mmCIF file of C-alpha atoms in Angstrom:
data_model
loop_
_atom_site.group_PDB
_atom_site.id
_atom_site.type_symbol
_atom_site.label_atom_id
_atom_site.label_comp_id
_atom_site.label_asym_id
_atom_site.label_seq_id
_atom_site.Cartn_x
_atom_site.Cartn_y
_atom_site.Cartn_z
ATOM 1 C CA UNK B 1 154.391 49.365 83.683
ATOM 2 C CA UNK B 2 156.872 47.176 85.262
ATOM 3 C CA UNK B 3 157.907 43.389 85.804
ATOM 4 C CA UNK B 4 158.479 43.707 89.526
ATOM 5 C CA UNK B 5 155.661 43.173 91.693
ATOM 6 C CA UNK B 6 155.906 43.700 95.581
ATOM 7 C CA UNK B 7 154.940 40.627 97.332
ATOM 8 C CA UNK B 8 151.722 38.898 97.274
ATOM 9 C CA UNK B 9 150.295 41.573 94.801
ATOM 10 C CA UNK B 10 149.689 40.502 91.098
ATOM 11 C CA UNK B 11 146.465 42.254 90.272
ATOM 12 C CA UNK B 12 144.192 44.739 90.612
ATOM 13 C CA UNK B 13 142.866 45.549 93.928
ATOM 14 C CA UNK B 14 141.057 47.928 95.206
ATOM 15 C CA UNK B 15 142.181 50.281 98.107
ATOM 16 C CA UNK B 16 139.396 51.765 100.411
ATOM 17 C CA UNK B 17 139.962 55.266 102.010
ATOM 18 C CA UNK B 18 137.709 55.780 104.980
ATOM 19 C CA UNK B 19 136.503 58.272 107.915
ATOM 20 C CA UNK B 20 137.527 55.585 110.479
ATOM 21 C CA UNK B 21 139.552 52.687 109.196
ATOM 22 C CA UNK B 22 139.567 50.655 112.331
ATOM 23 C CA UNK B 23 136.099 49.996 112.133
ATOM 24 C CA UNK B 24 136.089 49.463 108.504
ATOM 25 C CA UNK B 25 138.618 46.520 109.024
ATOM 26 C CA UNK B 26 136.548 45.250 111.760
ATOM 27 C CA UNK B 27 133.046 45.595 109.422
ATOM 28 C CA UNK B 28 134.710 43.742 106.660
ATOM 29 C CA UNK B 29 136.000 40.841 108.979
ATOM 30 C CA UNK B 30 132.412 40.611 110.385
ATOM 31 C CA UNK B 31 130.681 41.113 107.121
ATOM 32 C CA UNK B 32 132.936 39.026 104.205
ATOM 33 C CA UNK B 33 135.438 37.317 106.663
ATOM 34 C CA UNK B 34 138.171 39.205 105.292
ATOM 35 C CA UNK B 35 141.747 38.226 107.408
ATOM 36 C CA UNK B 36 143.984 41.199 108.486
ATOM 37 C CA UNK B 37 147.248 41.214 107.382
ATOM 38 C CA UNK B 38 148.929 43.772 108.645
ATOM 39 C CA UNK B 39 148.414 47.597 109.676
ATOM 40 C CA UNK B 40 150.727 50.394 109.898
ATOM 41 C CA UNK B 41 149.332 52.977 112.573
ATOM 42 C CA UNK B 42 150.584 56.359 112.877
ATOM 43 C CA UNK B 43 151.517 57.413 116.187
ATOM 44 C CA UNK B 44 148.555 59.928 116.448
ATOM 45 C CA UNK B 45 146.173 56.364 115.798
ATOM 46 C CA UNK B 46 145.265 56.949 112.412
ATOM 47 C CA UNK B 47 145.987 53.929 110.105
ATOM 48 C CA UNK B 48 148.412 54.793 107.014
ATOM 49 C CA UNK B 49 147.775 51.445 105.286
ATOM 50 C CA UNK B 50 146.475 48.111 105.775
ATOM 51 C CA UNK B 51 145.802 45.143 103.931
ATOM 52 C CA UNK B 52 143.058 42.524 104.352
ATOM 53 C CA UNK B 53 142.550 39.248 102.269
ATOM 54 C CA UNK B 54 139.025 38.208 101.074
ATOM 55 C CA UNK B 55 140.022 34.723 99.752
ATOM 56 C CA UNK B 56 143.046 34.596 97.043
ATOM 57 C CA UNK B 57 141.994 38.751 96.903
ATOM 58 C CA UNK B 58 144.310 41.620 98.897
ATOM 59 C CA UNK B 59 142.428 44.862 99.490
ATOM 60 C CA UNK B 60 143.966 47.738 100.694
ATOM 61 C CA UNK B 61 142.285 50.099 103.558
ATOM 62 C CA UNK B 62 143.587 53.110 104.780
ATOM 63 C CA UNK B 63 142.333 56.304 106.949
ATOM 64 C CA UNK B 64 141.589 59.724 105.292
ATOM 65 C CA UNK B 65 144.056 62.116 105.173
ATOM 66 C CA UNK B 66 142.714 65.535 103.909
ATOM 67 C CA UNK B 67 145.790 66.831 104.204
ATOM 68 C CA UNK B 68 147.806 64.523 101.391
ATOM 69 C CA UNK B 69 144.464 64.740 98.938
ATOM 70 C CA UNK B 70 143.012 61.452 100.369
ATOM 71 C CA UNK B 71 139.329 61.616 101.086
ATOM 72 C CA UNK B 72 137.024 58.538 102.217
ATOM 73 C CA UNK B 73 133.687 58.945 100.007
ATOM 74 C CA UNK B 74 130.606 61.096 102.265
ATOM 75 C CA UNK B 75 127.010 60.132 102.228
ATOM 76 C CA UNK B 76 126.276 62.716 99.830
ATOM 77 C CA UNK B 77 128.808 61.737 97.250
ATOM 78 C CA UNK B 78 128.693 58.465 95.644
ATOM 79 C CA UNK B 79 132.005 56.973 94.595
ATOM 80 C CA UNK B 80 131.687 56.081 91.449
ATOM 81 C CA UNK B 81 132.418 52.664 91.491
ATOM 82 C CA UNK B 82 131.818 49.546 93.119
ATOM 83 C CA UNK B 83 134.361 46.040 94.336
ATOM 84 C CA UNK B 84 132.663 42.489 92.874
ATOM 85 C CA UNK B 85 132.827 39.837 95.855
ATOM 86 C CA UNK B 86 132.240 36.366 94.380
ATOM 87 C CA UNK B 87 130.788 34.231 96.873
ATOM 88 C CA UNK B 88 129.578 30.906 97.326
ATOM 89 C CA UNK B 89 125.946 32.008 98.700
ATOM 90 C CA UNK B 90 124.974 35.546 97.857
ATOM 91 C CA UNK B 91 121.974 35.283 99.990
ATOM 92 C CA UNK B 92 123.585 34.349 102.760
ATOM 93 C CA UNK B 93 126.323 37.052 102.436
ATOM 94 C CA UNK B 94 124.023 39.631 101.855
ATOM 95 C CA UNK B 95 122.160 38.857 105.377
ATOM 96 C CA UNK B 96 125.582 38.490 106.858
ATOM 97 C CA UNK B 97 126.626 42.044 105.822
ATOM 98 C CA UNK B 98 123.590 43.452 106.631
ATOM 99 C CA UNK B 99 123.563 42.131 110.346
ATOM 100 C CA UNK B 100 127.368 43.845 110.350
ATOM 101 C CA UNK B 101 125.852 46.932 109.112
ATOM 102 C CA UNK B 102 125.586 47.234 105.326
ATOM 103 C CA UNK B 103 122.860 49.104 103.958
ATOM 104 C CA UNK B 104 120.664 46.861 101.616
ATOM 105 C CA UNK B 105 120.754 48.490 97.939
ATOM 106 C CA UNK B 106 119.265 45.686 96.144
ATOM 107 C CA UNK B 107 117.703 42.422 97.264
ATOM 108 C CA UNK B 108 119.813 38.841 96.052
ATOM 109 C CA UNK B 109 117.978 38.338 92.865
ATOM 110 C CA UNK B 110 118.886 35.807 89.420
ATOM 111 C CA UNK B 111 120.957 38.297 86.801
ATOM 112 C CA UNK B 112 120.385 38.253 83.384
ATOM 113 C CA UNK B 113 124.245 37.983 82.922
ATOM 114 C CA UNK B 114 124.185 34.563 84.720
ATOM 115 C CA UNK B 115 124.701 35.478 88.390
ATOM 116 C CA UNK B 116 122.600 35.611 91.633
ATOM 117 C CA UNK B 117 123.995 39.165 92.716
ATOM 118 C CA UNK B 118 123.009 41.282 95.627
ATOM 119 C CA UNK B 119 124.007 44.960 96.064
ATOM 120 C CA UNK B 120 124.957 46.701 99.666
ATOM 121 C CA UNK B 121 126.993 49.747 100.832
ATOM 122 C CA UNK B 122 128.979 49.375 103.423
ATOM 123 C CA UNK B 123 129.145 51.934 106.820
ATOM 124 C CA UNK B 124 131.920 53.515 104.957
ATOM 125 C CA UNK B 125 130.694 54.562 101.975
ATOM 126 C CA UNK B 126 131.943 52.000 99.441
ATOM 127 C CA UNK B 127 129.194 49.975 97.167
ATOM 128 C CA UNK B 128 129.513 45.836 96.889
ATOM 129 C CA UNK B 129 128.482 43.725 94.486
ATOM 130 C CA UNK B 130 127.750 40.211 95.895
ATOM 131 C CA UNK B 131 127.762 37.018 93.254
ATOM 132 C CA UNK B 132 128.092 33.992 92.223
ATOM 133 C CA UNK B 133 127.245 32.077 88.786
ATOM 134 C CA UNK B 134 123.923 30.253 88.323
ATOM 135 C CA UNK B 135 124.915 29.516 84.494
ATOM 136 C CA UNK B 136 126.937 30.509 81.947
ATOM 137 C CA UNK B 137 126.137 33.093 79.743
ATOM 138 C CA UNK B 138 127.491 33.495 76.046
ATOM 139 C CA UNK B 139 128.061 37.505 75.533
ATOM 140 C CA UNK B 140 125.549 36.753 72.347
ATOM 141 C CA UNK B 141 123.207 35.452 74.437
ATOM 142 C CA UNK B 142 124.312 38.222 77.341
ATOM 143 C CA UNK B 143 123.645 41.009 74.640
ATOM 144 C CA UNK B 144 120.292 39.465 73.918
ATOM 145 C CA UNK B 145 118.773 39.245 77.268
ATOM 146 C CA UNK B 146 120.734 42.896 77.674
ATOM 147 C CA UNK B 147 118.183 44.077 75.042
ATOM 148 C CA UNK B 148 115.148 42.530 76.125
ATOM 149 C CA UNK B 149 115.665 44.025 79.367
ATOM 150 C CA UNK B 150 115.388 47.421 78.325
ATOM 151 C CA UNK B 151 112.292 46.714 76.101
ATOM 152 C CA UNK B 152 110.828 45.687 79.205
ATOM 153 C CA UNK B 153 111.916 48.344 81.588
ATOM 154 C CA UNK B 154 113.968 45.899 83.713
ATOM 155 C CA UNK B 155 116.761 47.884 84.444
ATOM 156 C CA UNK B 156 117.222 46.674 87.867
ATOM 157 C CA UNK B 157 121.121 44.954 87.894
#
């Protein structure tokens, strides 16, 4: 690892490969109110990189390109992981990326963990985790409620 960090980035972010990056950047303005900072677009339109801000946050979008190894996830192949929003009101978020067409996964619901959290996948694949904290939560106490949860067959989180 090294000391030198290009610009604005000092953590980790997540960079989204998609079928049509264009309208991902234009979903994720309409559905977080992420800001576009810049693009570079290949001369035959496809869109090599971008970066968008969601908050303090940078994430990274970029086109598929088969041809280099970079695939955007399909329908039929889930992606293995997911990006954590924090948001001031996950139930209004959740509606608000839903009218910009998310697909709902789970319904805003109280967390045993200490967050309101929603779930939705985006038109492109990619699976978000809306929250924000309704308490705090000691990881004793986390672990407890953890527990109980599967004695109950509550798995839903």
């Amino acid at each position: 690892m090294t000391d030198k960090q290009p610009h604005q980035i000092t953590d980790v972010f997540p960079y989204l490969r998609t079928r049509d990056a264009s309208a991902a950047i234009d979903f994720y303005q309409r559905a977080f109110g992420a800001v576009e900072d810049f693009r570079l677009t290949e001369p035959g339109g496809r869109i090599g990189h971008a970066e968008l801000k969601l908050g303090a946050t940078t994430i990274m979008v970029s086109d598929e390109y088969p041809e280099y190894g970079i695939h955007a996830p399909r329908e039929s192949t889930p992606t293995g992981s997911a990006i954590h929003l924090y948001v001031q009101d996950v139930d209004a978020m959740t509606q608000q990326a839903v009218d910009a067409g998310a697909t709902l996964i789970m319904e805003p619901a109280d967390q045993f963990y200490g967050e309101r959290a929603a779930k939705v996948q985006d038109p492109f694949g990619h699976e978000w985790l809306l929250g924000s904290q309704i308490e705090e939560v000691s990881p004793e106490e986390m672990q407890r409620r953890f527990n109980a949860m599967f004695e109950t067959g509550e798995e839903e989180c």
